[in-house]
Coordinates of C-alpha atoms in Angstrom, one line a residue:
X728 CA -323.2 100.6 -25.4
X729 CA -320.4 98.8 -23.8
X730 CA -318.3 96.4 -26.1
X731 CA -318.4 92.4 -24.6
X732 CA -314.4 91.3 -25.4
X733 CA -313.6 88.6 -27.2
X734 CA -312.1 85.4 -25.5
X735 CA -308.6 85.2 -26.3
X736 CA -307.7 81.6 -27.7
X737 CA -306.0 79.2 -25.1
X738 CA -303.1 77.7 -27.3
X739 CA -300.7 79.2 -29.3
X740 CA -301.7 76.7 -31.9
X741 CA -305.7 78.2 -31.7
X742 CA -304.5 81.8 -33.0
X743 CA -305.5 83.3 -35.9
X744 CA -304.7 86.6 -37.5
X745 CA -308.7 87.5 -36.9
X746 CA -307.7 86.4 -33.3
X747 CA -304.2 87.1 -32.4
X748 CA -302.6 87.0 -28.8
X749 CA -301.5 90.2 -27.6
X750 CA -297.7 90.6 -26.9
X751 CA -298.3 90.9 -23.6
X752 CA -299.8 87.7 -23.4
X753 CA -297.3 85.8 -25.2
X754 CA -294.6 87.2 -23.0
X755 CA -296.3 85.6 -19.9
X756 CA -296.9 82.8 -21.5
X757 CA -293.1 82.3 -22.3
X758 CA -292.5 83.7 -18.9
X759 CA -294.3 80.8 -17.4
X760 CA -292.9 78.2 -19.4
X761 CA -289.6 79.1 -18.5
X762 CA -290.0 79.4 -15.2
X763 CA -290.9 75.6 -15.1
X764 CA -287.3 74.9 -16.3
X765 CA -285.1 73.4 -13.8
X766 CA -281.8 74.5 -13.2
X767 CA -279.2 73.4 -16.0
X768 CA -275.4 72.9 -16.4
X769 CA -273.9 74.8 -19.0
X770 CA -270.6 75.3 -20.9
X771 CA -269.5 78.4 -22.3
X772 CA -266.5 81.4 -22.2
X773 CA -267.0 84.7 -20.5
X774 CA -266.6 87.3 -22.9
X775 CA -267.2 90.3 -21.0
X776 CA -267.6 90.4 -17.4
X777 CA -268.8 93.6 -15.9
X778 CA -268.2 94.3 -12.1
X779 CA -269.0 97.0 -10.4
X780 CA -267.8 98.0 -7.1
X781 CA -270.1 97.7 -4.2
X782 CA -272.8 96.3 -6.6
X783 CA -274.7 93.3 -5.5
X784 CA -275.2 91.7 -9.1
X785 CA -272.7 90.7 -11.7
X786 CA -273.6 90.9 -15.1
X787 CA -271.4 88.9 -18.0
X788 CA -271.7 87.4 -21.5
X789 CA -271.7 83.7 -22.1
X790 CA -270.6 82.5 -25.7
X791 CA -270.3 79.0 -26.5
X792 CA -267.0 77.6 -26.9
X793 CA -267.4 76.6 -30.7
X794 CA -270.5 79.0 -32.1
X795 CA -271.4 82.3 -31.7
X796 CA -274.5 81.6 -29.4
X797 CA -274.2 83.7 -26.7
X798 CA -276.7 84.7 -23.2
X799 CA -276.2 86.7 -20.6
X800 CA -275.4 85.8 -17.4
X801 CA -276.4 87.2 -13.7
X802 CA -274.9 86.3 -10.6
X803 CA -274.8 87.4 -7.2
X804 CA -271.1 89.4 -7.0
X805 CA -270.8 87.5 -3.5
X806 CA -270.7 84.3 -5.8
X807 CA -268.1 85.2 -8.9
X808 CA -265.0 84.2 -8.0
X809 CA -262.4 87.1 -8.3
X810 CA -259.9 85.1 -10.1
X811 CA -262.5 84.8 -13.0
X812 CA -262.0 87.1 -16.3
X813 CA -262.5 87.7 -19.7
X814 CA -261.7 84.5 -22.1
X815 CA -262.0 81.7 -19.1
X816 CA -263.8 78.7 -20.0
X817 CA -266.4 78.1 -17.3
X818 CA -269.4 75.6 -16.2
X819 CA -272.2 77.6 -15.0
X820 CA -275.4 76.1 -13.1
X821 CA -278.3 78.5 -13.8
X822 CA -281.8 79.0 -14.2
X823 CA -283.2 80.1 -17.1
X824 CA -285.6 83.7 -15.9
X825 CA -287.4 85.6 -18.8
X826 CA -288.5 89.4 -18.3
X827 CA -291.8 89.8 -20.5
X828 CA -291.3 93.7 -20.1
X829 CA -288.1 93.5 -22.5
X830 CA -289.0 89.7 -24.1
X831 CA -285.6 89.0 -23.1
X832 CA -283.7 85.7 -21.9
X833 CA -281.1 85.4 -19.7
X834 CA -279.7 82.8 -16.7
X835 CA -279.5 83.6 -13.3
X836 CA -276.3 81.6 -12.3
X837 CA -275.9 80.1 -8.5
X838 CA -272.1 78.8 -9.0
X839 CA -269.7 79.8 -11.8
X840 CA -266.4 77.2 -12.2
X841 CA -263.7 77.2 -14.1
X842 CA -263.2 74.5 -16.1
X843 CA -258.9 73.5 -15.2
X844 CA -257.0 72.4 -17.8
X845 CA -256.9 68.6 -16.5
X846 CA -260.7 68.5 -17.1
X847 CA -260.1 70.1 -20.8
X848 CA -257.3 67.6 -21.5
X849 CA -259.9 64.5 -20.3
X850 CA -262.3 65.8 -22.7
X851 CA -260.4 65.9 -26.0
X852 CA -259.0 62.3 -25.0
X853 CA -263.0 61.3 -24.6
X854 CA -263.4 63.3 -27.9
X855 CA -260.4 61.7 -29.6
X856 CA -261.9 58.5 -28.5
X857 CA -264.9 59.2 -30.1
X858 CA -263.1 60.2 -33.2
X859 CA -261.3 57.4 -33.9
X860 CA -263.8 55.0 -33.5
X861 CA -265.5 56.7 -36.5
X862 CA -262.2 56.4 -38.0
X863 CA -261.5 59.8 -38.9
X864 CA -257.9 59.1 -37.9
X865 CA -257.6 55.8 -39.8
X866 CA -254.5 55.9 -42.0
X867 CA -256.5 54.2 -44.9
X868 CA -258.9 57.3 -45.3
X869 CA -255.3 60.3 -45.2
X870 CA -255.0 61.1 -48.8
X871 CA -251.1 61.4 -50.0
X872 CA -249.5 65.1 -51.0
X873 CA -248.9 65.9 -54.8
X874 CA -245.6 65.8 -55.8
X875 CA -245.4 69.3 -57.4
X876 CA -248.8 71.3 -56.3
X877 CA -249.8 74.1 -58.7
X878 CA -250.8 76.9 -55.6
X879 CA -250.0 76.0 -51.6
X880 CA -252.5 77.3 -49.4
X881 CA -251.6 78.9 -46.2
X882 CA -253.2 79.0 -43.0
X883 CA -251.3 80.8 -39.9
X884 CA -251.4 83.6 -37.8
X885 CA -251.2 87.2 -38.7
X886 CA -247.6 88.6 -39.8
X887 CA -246.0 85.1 -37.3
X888 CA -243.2 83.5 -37.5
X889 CA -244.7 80.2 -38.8
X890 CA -246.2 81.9 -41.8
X891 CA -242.1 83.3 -42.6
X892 CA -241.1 80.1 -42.0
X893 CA -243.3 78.4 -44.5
X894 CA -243.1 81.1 -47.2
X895 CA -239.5 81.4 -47.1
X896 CA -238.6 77.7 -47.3
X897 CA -241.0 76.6 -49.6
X898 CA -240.1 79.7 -52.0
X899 CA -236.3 78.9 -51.5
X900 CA -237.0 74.7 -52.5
X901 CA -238.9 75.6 -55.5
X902 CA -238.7 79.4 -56.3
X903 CA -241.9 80.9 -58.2
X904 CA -244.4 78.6 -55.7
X905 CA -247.7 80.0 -55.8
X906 CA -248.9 80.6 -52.1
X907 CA -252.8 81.2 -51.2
X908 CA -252.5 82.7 -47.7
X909 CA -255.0 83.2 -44.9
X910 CA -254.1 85.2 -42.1
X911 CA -256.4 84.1 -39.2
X912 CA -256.6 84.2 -35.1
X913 CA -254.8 80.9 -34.1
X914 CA -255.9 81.3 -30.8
X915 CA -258.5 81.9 -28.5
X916 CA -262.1 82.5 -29.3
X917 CA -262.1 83.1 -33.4
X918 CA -259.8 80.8 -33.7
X919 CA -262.1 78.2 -34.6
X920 CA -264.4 80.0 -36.9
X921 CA -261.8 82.0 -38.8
X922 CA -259.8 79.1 -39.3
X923 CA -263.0 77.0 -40.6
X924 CA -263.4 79.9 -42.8
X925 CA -260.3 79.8 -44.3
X926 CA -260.1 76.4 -45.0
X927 CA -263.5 76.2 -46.6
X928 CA -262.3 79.0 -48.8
X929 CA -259.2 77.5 -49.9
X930 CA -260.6 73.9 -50.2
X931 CA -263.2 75.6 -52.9
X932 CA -260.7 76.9 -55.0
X933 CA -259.7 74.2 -57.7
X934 CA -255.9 75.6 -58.2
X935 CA -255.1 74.6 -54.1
X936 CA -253.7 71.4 -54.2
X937 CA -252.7 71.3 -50.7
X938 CA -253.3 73.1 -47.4
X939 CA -250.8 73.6 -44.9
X940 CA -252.1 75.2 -41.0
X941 CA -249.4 76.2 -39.5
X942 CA -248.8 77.9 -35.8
X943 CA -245.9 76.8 -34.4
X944 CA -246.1 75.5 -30.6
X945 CA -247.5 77.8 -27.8
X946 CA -248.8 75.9 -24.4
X947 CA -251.5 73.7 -24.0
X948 CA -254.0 76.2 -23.7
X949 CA -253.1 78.1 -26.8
X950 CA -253.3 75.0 -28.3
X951 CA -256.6 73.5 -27.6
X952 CA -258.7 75.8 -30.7
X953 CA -256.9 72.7 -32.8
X954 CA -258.6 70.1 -30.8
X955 CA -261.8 71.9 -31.3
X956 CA -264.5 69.2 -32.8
X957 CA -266.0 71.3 -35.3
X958 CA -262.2 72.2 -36.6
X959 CA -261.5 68.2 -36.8
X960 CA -264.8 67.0 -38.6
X961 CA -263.9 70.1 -41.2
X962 CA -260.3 68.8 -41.5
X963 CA -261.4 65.2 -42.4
X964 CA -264.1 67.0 -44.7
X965 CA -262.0 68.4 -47.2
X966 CA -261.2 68.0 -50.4
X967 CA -257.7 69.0 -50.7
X968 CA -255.2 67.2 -48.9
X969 CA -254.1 69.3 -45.2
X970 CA -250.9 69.3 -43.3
X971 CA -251.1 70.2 -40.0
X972 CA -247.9 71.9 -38.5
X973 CA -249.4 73.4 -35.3
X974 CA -247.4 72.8 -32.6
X975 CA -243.8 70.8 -31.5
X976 CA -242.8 67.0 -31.4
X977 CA -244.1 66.9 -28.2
X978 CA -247.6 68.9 -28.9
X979 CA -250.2 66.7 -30.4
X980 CA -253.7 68.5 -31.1
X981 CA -256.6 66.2 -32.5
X982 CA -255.8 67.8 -35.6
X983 CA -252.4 66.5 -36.2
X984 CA -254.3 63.1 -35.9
X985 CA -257.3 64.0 -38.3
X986 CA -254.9 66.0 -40.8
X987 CA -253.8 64.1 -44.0
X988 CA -249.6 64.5 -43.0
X989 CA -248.8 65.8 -39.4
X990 CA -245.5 68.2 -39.7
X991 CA -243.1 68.6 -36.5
X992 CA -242.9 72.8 -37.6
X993 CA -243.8 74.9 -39.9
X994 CA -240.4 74.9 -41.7
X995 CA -240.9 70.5 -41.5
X996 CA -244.2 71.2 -43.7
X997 CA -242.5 73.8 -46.2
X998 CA -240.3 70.5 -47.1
X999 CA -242.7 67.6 -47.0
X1000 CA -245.1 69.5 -49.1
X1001 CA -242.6 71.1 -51.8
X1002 CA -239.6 69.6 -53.2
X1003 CA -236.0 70.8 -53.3
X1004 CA -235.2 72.5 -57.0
X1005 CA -231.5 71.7 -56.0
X1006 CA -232.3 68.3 -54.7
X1007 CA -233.8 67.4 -57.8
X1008 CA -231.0 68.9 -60.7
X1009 CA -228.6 67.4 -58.7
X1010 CA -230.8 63.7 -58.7
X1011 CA -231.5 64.1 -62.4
X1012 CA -227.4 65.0 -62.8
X1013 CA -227.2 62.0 -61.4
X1014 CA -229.8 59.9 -63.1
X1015 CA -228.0 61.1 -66.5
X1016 CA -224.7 60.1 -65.9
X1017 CA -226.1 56.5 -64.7
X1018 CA -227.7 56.5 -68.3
X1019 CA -225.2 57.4 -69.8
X1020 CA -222.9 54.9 -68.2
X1021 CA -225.0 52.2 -69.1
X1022 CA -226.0 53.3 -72.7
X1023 CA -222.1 53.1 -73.0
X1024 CA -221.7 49.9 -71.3
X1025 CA -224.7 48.7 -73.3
X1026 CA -222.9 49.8 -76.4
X1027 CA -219.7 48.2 -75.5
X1028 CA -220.7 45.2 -75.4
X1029 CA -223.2 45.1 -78.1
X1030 CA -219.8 46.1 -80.0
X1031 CA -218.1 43.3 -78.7
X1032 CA -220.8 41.0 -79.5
X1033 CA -220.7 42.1 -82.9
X1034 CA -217.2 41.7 -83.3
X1035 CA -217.1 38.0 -82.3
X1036 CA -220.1 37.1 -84.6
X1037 CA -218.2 39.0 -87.2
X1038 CA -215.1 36.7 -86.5
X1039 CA -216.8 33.5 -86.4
X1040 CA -215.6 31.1 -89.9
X1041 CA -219.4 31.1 -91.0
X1042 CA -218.9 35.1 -91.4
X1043 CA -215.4 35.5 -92.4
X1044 CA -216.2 33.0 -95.2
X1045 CA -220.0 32.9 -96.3
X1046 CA -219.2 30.4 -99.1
X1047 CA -218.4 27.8 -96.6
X1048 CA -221.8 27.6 -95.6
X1049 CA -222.9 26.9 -99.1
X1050 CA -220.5 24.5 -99.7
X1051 CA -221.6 22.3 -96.6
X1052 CA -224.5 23.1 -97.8
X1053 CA -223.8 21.5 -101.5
X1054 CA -221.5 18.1 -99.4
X1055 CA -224.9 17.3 -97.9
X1056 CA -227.0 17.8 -101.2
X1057 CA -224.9 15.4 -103.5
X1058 CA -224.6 13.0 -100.3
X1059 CA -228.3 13.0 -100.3
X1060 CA -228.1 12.9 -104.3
X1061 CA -226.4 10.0 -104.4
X1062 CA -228.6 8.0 -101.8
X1063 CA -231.8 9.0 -104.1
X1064 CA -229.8 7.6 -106.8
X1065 CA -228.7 4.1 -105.1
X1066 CA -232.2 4.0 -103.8
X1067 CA -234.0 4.4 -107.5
X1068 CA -231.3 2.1 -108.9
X1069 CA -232.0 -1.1 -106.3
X1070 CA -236.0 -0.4 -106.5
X1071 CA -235.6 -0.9 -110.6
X1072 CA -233.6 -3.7 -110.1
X1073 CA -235.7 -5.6 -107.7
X1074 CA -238.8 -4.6 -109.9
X1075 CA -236.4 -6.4 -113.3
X1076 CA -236.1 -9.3 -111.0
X1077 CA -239.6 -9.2 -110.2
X1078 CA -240.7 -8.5 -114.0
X1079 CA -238.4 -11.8 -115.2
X1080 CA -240.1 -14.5 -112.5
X1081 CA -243.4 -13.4 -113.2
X1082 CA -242.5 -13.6 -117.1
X1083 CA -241.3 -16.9 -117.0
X1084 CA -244.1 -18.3 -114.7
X1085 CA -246.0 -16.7 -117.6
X1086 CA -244.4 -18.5 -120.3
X1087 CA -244.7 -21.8 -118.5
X1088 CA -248.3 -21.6 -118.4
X1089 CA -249.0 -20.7 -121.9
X1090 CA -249.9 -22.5 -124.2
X1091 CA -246.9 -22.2 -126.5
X1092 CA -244.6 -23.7 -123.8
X1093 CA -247.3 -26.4 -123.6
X1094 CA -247.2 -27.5 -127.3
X1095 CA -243.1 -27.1 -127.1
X1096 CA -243.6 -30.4 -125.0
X1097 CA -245.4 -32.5 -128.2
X1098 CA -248.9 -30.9 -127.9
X1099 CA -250.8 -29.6 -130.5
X1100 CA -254.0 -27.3 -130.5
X1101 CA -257.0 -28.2 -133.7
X1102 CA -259.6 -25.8 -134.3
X1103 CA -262.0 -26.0 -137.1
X1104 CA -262.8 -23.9 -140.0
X1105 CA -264.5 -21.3 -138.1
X1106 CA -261.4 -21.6 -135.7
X1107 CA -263.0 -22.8 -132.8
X1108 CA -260.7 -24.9 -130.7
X1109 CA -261.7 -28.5 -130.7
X1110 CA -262.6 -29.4 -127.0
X1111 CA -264.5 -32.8 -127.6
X1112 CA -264.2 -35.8 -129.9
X1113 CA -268.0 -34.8 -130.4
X1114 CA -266.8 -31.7 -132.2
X1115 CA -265.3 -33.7 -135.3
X1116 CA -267.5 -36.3 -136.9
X1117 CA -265.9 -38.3 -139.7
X1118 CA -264.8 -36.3 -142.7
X1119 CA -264.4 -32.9 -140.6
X1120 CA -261.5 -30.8 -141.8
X1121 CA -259.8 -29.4 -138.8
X1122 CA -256.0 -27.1 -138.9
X1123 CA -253.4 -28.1 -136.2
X1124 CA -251.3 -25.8 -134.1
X1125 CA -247.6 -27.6 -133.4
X1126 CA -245.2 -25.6 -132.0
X1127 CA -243.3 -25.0 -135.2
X1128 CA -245.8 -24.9 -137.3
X1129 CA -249.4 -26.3 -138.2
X1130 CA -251.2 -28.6 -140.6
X1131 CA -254.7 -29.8 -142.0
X1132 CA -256.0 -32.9 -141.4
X1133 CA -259.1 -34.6 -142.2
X1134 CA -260.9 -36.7 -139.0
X1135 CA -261.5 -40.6 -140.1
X1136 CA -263.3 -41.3 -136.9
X1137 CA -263.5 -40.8 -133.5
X1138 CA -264.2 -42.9 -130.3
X1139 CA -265.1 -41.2 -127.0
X1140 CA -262.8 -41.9 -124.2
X1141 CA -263.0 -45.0 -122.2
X1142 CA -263.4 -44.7 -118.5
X1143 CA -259.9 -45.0 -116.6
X1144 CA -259.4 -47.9 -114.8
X1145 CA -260.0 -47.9 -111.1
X1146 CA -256.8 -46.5 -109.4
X1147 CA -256.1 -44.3 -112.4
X1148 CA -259.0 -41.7 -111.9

């Protein structure tokens, strides 16, 4: 009994693990979807290059310039320029072929060029470009170097002259420095990654306060790892403040732009970022004997001052004060006193015309003038002829004296006569 086999699904998407593809399958199927790629541009630096004489293929390793993505690479020998080698950068135009018998990728390159060093220098001023106008180089965002940092972190070649240069200069300005030192390829193709390394390392530990990547000058092309993208964005990424000292006056990486203080030389950035244990004894010598000078000057003439408030008549004779003092109390005595003595005087004058307009209108002064005042027995004061019939006994007030009398009659008054109303 013959076995019917089952369809095989379509899409990769339509496999299950009841109803798998078979490798073989899949390998064709990636086989034809490459081949459908056009031919493609690509950047990248040879690694190895194998030639062999009186073959008709050349076989070499592409990596990419700042990962370590890597393919290989055939070409027809006729094609590869002899002048080509190990560590050029190149632009290769390949197709992308895929053998399905070892499931392996590679491109088969029609034209390999190396990329001159006028065409790498246009590309980090396009790249510095577009840098700065995302204002990784802005001055407002560089961050400013402690003035005494705790541990210096060191980033520089492997037993090179920049790495003696920094160690001995910033030990001899402040012996006892701590250094952190990373000893890492500053050039060619680690040099990126191992120096990205380092400085994530160092930028993690909490004792670095500052970073220093030092090389020292070399030409353009040793050079260009420090205009390397990846290495900038990292730079302008850190925590701890970075001094770039990587090449001469007249070397400018992207990274002396990006760093947080840009150094001429390694021995330039051994003084920016320590200070001078000299320097600074012979400034505080300094600073001491200008205090002192002045706490003495200040002294002086606090001294002097002293001395001319202590010679002053007020101090040299205290009672003099009181006496003045005293001059101005009796003067102000003595105006109290003429002051009281006119107030009681104009209040006697005052007291003797309202005492004598008193006596005028009383009745006293009134009978002194031949008046007299009766009143009857009950002492009533006798105000109308009606008051004293005939045979009243009524007492008279004189003003020397007073009688009794006894009414005979009385008469009421007769009108006045016209003209004496």
């Amino acid at each position: 009994m013959s076995i019917t086999p089952r369809p095989l699904p379509e899409r990769a998407a339509q496999t299950t693990a009841d109803n798998p593809w078979p490798l073989r399958l899949l390998n064709a199927k990636i086989e034809e979807y490459v081949a459908k790629m056009a031919p493609v541009w690509v950047e990248g630096q040879i690694v190895q290059l194998n030639r062999r004489p009186g073959a008709g293929m050349a076989f070499l390793t592409l990596r990419d310039l700042d990962q370590d993505s890597s393919i290989t690479v055939s070409i027809y020998a006729r094609d590869l320029s002899p002048s080509l080698a190990d560590g050029a950068r190149v632009v290769v135009n390949a197709k992308a072929t895929f053998w399905p018998k070892r499931g392996s990728l590679q491109l088969h390159a029609s034209e390999i060029r190396a990329v001159g060093l006028g065409d790498l220098l246009a590309r980090i001023e396009q790249l510095r470009q577009v840098l700065a106008a995302e204002g990784l180089f802005d001055p407002r965002r560089k961050r400013p170097l402690p003035f005494l940092p705790r541990k210096v972190g060191l980033i520089c070649g492997r037993e090179s002259k920049a790495e003696h240069d920094v160690v001995v200069n910033a030990t001899a300005r402040w012996p006892g420095l701590a250094l952190e030192i990373r000893e890492v390829a500053v050039q060619g193709e680690r040099c990126v990654p191992e120096v990205n390394a380092a400085l994530a390392e160092l930028d993690a530990d909490q004792s670095v306060d500052v970073i220093i990547i030092a090389r020292g000058g070399g030409s353009v092309e040793d050079l260009l790892p420090f205009s390397n993208e990846h290495l900038v964005r990292a730079v302008a990424a850190a925590r701890t403040p970075v001094v770039s000292a990587i090449g001469h006056e007249t070397d400018c990486p992207l990274l002396d732009l990006v760093a947080d203080v840009r150094a001429s030389t390694p021995t330039d950035a051994a003084r920016r970022v320590v200070p001078s244990l000299s320097e600074l004894t012979v400034e505080l010598d300094a600073l001491t004997s200008s205090l002192r000078a002045a706490f003495s000057a200040r002294l002086t003439r606090e001294r002097e001052g002293l001395l001319e408030l202590t010679s002053r008549p007020v101090l040299a004779s205290p009672a003099q004060l009181v006496e003045r003092q005293r001059e101005g109390l009796d003067s102000a005595l003595a105006r109290l006193r003429g002051a009281a003595n006119r107030a009681v005087l104009e209040a006697r004058a005052d007291l003797s015309a309202l005492s004598a307009s008193l006596h005028a209108l009383s009745p006293a002064a009134t009978m002194e003038r031949g008046y007299a005042l009766l009143a009857l027995s009950n002492g009533t004061l006798v105000r109308s002829q009606a008051d004293v019939p005939a045979g009243t006994l009524v007492e008279g007030f004189l003003a020397d004296g007073r009688f009794v009398a006894k009414i005979v009659g009385s008469t009421p008054t007769s009108p006045a006569p016209k003209g004496l109303e």
